[in-house]
mmCIF file of C-alpha atoms in Angstrom:
data_model
loop_
_atom_site.group_PDB
_atom_site.id
_atom_site.type_symbol
_atom_site.label_atom_id
_atom_site.label_comp_id
_atom_site.label_asym_id
_atom_site.label_seq_id
_atom_site.Cartn_x
_atom_site.Cartn_y
_atom_site.Cartn_z
ATOM 1 C CA ALA A 770 99.950 141.677 105.972
ATOM 2 C CA TRP A 771 97.918 138.695 106.872
ATOM 3 C CA THR A 772 98.489 135.056 107.683
ATOM 4 C CA TYR A 773 96.378 132.008 106.995
ATOM 5 C CA ASN A 774 96.425 128.761 108.957
ATOM 6 C CA SER A 775 95.112 125.763 107.031
ATOM 7 C CA GLY A 776 94.785 123.769 110.248
ATOM 8 C CA ASP A 777 96.601 120.840 108.641
ATOM 9 C CA ALA A 778 99.820 120.849 110.609
ATOM 10 C CA GLU A 779 99.218 119.407 114.073
ATOM 11 C CA GLU A 780 101.704 120.168 116.809
ATOM 12 C CA GLY A 781 104.361 117.502 117.066
ATOM 13 C CA ASN A 782 103.630 116.062 113.619
ATOM 14 C CA ARG A 783 105.865 116.821 110.702
ATOM 15 C CA SER A 784 104.240 118.256 107.649
ATOM 16 C CA THR A 785 105.491 119.519 104.355
ATOM 17 C CA ILE A 786 104.211 122.384 102.300
ATOM 18 C CA GLN A 787 105.946 123.158 99.051
ATOM 19 C CA CYS A 788 103.155 124.925 97.199
ATOM 20 C CA ASN A 789 103.900 127.965 95.104
ATOM 21 C CA PRO A 790 100.561 129.813 95.257
ATOM 22 C CA ILE A 791 99.133 131.587 92.259
ATOM 23 C CA ILE A 792 96.962 134.709 92.259
ATOM 24 C CA VAL A 793 94.303 135.175 89.592
ATOM 25 C CA ASN A 794 91.660 137.916 89.625
ATOM 26 C CA GLY A 795 92.323 138.765 93.270
ATOM 27 C CA ARG A 796 92.185 135.172 94.491
ATOM 28 C CA MET A 797 95.083 133.165 95.803
ATOM 29 C CA TYR A 798 94.983 129.423 95.110
ATOM 30 C CA VAL A 799 97.130 127.275 97.347
ATOM 31 C CA THR A 800 97.410 123.687 98.562
ATOM 32 C CA SER A 801 97.823 122.723 102.198
ATOM 33 C CA PRO A 802 100.191 120.162 103.765
ATOM 34 C CA LYS A 803 97.356 117.585 103.668
ATOM 35 C CA LEU A 804 96.718 118.346 99.991
ATOM 36 C CA LYS A 805 93.551 120.399 100.321
ATOM 37 C CA LEU A 806 92.988 123.033 97.649
ATOM 38 C CA ILE A 807 92.128 126.431 99.108
ATOM 39 C CA ALA A 808 91.005 129.730 97.586
ATOM 40 C CA LEU A 809 91.756 132.863 99.579
ATOM 41 C CA ASP A 810 91.021 136.536 99.063
ATOM 42 C CA ALA A 811 94.515 137.721 98.145
ATOM 43 C CA ALA A 812 94.035 141.124 99.791
ATOM 44 C CA SER A 813 92.668 139.951 103.144
ATOM 45 C CA GLY A 814 93.627 136.276 103.481
ATOM 46 C CA LYS A 815 89.998 135.357 104.102
ATOM 47 C CA GLU A 816 89.121 131.809 103.050
ATOM 48 C CA ILE A 817 86.664 131.708 100.142
ATOM 49 C CA TRP A 818 86.417 127.923 99.766
ATOM 50 C CA LYS A 819 88.291 124.698 100.497
ATOM 51 C CA PHE A 820 88.259 121.430 98.528
ATOM 52 C CA ASP A 821 89.376 118.225 100.253
ATOM 53 C CA PRO A 822 90.038 115.424 97.740
ATOM 54 C CA PHE A 823 90.394 112.909 100.560
ATOM 55 C CA ASP A 824 87.081 113.764 102.233
ATOM 56 C CA SER A 825 88.806 114.334 105.581
ATOM 57 C CA THR A 826 90.713 111.017 105.572
ATOM 58 C CA GLU A 827 94.447 111.080 106.207
ATOM 59 C CA ALA A 828 96.390 112.478 103.268
ATOM 60 C CA THR A 829 100.110 112.510 102.689
ATOM 61 C CA GLY A 830 102.333 113.576 99.854
ATOM 62 C CA VAL A 831 103.678 116.696 98.277
ATOM 63 C CA ASN A 832 102.042 119.216 95.984
ATOM 64 C CA ARG A 833 104.027 122.116 94.626
ATOM 65 C CA GLY A 834 101.228 124.139 93.119
ATOM 66 C CA VAL A 835 98.252 124.436 90.855
ATOM 67 C CA THR A 836 97.417 125.449 87.295
ATOM 68 C CA TYR A 837 94.675 127.821 86.143
ATOM 69 C CA TRP A 838 92.643 127.821 82.917
ATOM 70 C CA GLU A 839 89.790 130.087 81.843
ATOM 71 C CA GLU A 840 87.577 130.447 78.793
ATOM 72 C CA ASN A 841 84.183 132.135 78.373
ATOM 73 C CA GLY A 842 83.476 132.221 82.104
ATOM 74 C CA ASP A 843 84.604 128.605 82.652
ATOM 75 C CA LYS A 844 87.392 128.954 85.249
ATOM 76 C CA ARG A 845 89.262 125.860 86.392
ATOM 77 C CA ILE A 846 92.016 125.011 88.806
ATOM 78 C CA PHE A 847 93.948 121.831 88.037
ATOM 79 C CA PHE A 848 95.879 120.122 90.799
ATOM 80 C CA THR A 849 97.050 116.676 91.783
ATOM 81 C CA ALA A 850 96.608 114.702 94.959
ATOM 82 C CA SER A 851 97.819 111.132 95.239
ATOM 83 C CA GLN A 852 97.374 109.488 91.819
ATOM 84 C CA TYR A 853 94.602 111.830 90.680
ATOM 85 C CA LEU A 854 94.494 114.963 88.551
ATOM 86 C CA TYR A 855 91.493 117.107 89.536
ATOM 87 C CA ALA A 856 89.581 119.882 87.774
ATOM 88 C CA ILE A 857 87.962 122.266 90.261
ATOM 89 C CA ASN A 858 85.677 125.222 89.577
ATOM 90 C CA ALA A 859 87.814 128.252 90.481
ATOM 91 C CA ASP A 860 84.776 130.296 91.554
ATOM 92 C CA ASP A 861 83.169 127.968 94.088
ATOM 93 C CA GLY A 862 85.533 125.031 94.725
ATOM 94 C CA THR A 863 83.219 122.364 93.327
ATOM 95 C CA ILE A 864 84.500 119.501 91.230
ATOM 96 C CA VAL A 865 84.017 119.856 87.459
ATOM 97 C CA THR A 866 82.135 116.625 86.801
ATOM 98 C CA SER A 867 82.528 116.827 83.008
ATOM 99 C CA PHE A 868 86.307 116.400 83.385
ATOM 100 C CA GLY A 869 87.649 112.838 83.376
ATOM 101 C CA ASP A 870 85.750 110.417 85.580
ATOM 102 C CA ASN A 871 83.474 112.708 87.599
ATOM 103 C CA GLY A 872 86.077 115.451 87.943
ATOM 104 C CA ARG A 873 89.321 113.550 88.114
ATOM 105 C CA VAL A 874 91.734 111.550 85.976
ATOM 106 C CA ASP A 875 93.687 108.595 87.347
ATOM 107 C CA LEU A 876 97.323 109.236 86.351
ATOM 108 C CA ARG A 877 98.008 105.494 86.463
ATOM 109 C CA GLU A 878 95.758 104.884 83.461
ATOM 110 C CA GLY A 879 96.958 105.122 79.883
ATOM 111 C CA LEU A 880 100.479 103.934 80.625
ATOM 112 C CA GLY A 881 100.134 100.586 78.883
ATOM 113 C CA ARG A 882 100.342 98.572 82.093
ATOM 114 C CA GLU A 883 97.932 97.312 84.755
ATOM 115 C CA ALA A 884 97.001 100.554 86.522
ATOM 116 C CA SER A 885 96.204 99.033 89.916
ATOM 117 C CA LYS A 886 99.808 97.824 90.247
ATOM 118 C CA LEU A 887 101.424 101.177 89.465
ATOM 119 C CA ALA A 888 102.612 103.838 91.890
ATOM 120 C CA VAL A 889 102.211 107.161 90.082
ATOM 121 C CA SER A 890 101.609 110.660 91.388
ATOM 122 C CA ALA A 891 102.430 114.197 90.337
ATOM 123 C CA THR A 892 104.101 116.577 92.735
ATOM 124 C CA THR A 893 104.585 119.438 90.302
ATOM 125 C CA PRO A 894 101.749 121.276 88.575
ATOM 126 C CA GLY A 895 101.292 120.862 84.869
ATOM 127 C CA ILE A 896 101.442 123.676 82.371
ATOM 128 C CA ILE A 897 98.694 124.781 80.042
ATOM 129 C CA TYR A 898 99.189 125.534 76.383
ATOM 130 C CA GLN A 899 95.966 126.658 74.689
ATOM 131 C CA ASP A 900 93.403 124.023 75.798
ATOM 132 C CA VAL A 901 95.856 121.296 76.762
ATOM 133 C CA LEU A 902 97.275 120.545 80.206
ATOM 134 C CA ILE A 903 100.756 119.019 79.894
ATOM 135 C CA GLN A 904 101.498 116.888 82.948
ATOM 136 C CA GLY A 905 104.515 114.913 84.090
ATOM 137 C CA SER A 906 104.529 112.502 87.007
ATOM 138 C CA ALA A 907 106.544 111.205 89.922
ATOM 139 C CA LEU A 908 107.234 107.506 90.108
ATOM 140 C CA GLY A 909 109.573 104.906 91.505
ATOM 141 C CA GLU A 910 113.046 104.133 90.242
ATOM 142 C CA GLY A 911 112.897 100.339 90.367
ATOM 143 C CA TYR A 912 112.687 97.921 87.461
ATOM 144 C CA ASP A 913 108.930 97.525 87.900
ATOM 145 C CA ALA A 914 108.271 101.289 88.117
ATOM 146 C CA ALA A 915 105.642 102.949 85.986
ATOM 147 C CA PRO A 916 106.922 104.597 82.809
ATOM 148 C CA GLY A 917 107.634 108.309 83.135
ATOM 149 C CA PHE A 918 105.586 109.404 80.149
ATOM 150 C CA ILE A 919 104.624 113.046 79.757
ATOM 151 C CA ARG A 920 100.983 113.355 78.801
ATOM 152 C CA ALA A 921 98.736 116.118 77.568
ATOM 153 C CA TYR A 922 95.096 116.225 78.652
ATOM 154 C CA ASP A 923 92.192 118.099 77.120
ATOM 155 C CA VAL A 924 91.279 120.716 79.771
ATOM 156 C CA ARG A 925 87.562 120.278 79.133
ATOM 157 C CA THR A 926 87.231 116.488 79.001
ATOM 158 C CA GLY A 927 90.331 115.066 80.692
ATOM 159 C CA LYS A 928 91.010 112.802 77.714
ATOM 160 C CA ILE A 929 94.623 112.193 76.751
ATOM 161 C CA VAL A 930 95.491 114.274 73.675
ATOM 162 C CA TRP A 931 99.034 113.021 73.245
ATOM 163 C CA THR A 932 101.763 111.104 75.071
ATOM 164 C CA PHE A 933 105.503 111.673 74.894
ATOM 165 C CA HIS A 934 107.373 108.448 75.629
ATOM 166 C CA THR A 935 110.488 109.429 77.580
ATOM 167 C CA ILE A 936 111.896 106.041 76.625
ATOM 168 C CA PRO A 937 111.067 105.314 72.990
ATOM 169 C CA GLN A 938 108.630 102.474 72.436
ATOM 170 C CA PRO A 939 109.112 99.807 69.736
ATOM 171 C CA GLY A 940 109.103 101.488 66.324
ATOM 172 C CA GLU A 941 109.879 104.969 67.698
ATOM 173 C CA PHE A 942 113.140 106.878 67.313
#
């Protein structure tokens, strides 16, 4: 019986929180309305660490949760904010620099189109199978929208392992 206030929701401003927290080894991992990743002691509600991907600049969007992976003492939380997929050390909240480009993967890349012109984000956490994070994305519905490919990333490196084309590409069934 405890509560935790992230401090993100200012009075009079609307905010949205749709995160489904997870608890692993006595820690609760949750995202805030301004897309900060927070680790709490699940028994007491005491904040252990907080990671702000926007470095205190204004953040908007929706995040519905996080994904956890562990092997041989390497514990990682994967979550998305804006167009980025982050790998964060579950013990201390630091970015895992060996993942992607200094700890993050740009979800706009690897879609076969000019990344800077694409609006892509992920509101729902991926799922891990063995050492692969399978991640969908949220995108527009217009003619010029990014393709809605489902991609699998290596949890250690952030490299794309495979891509499922939701609309078959030339030569595919």
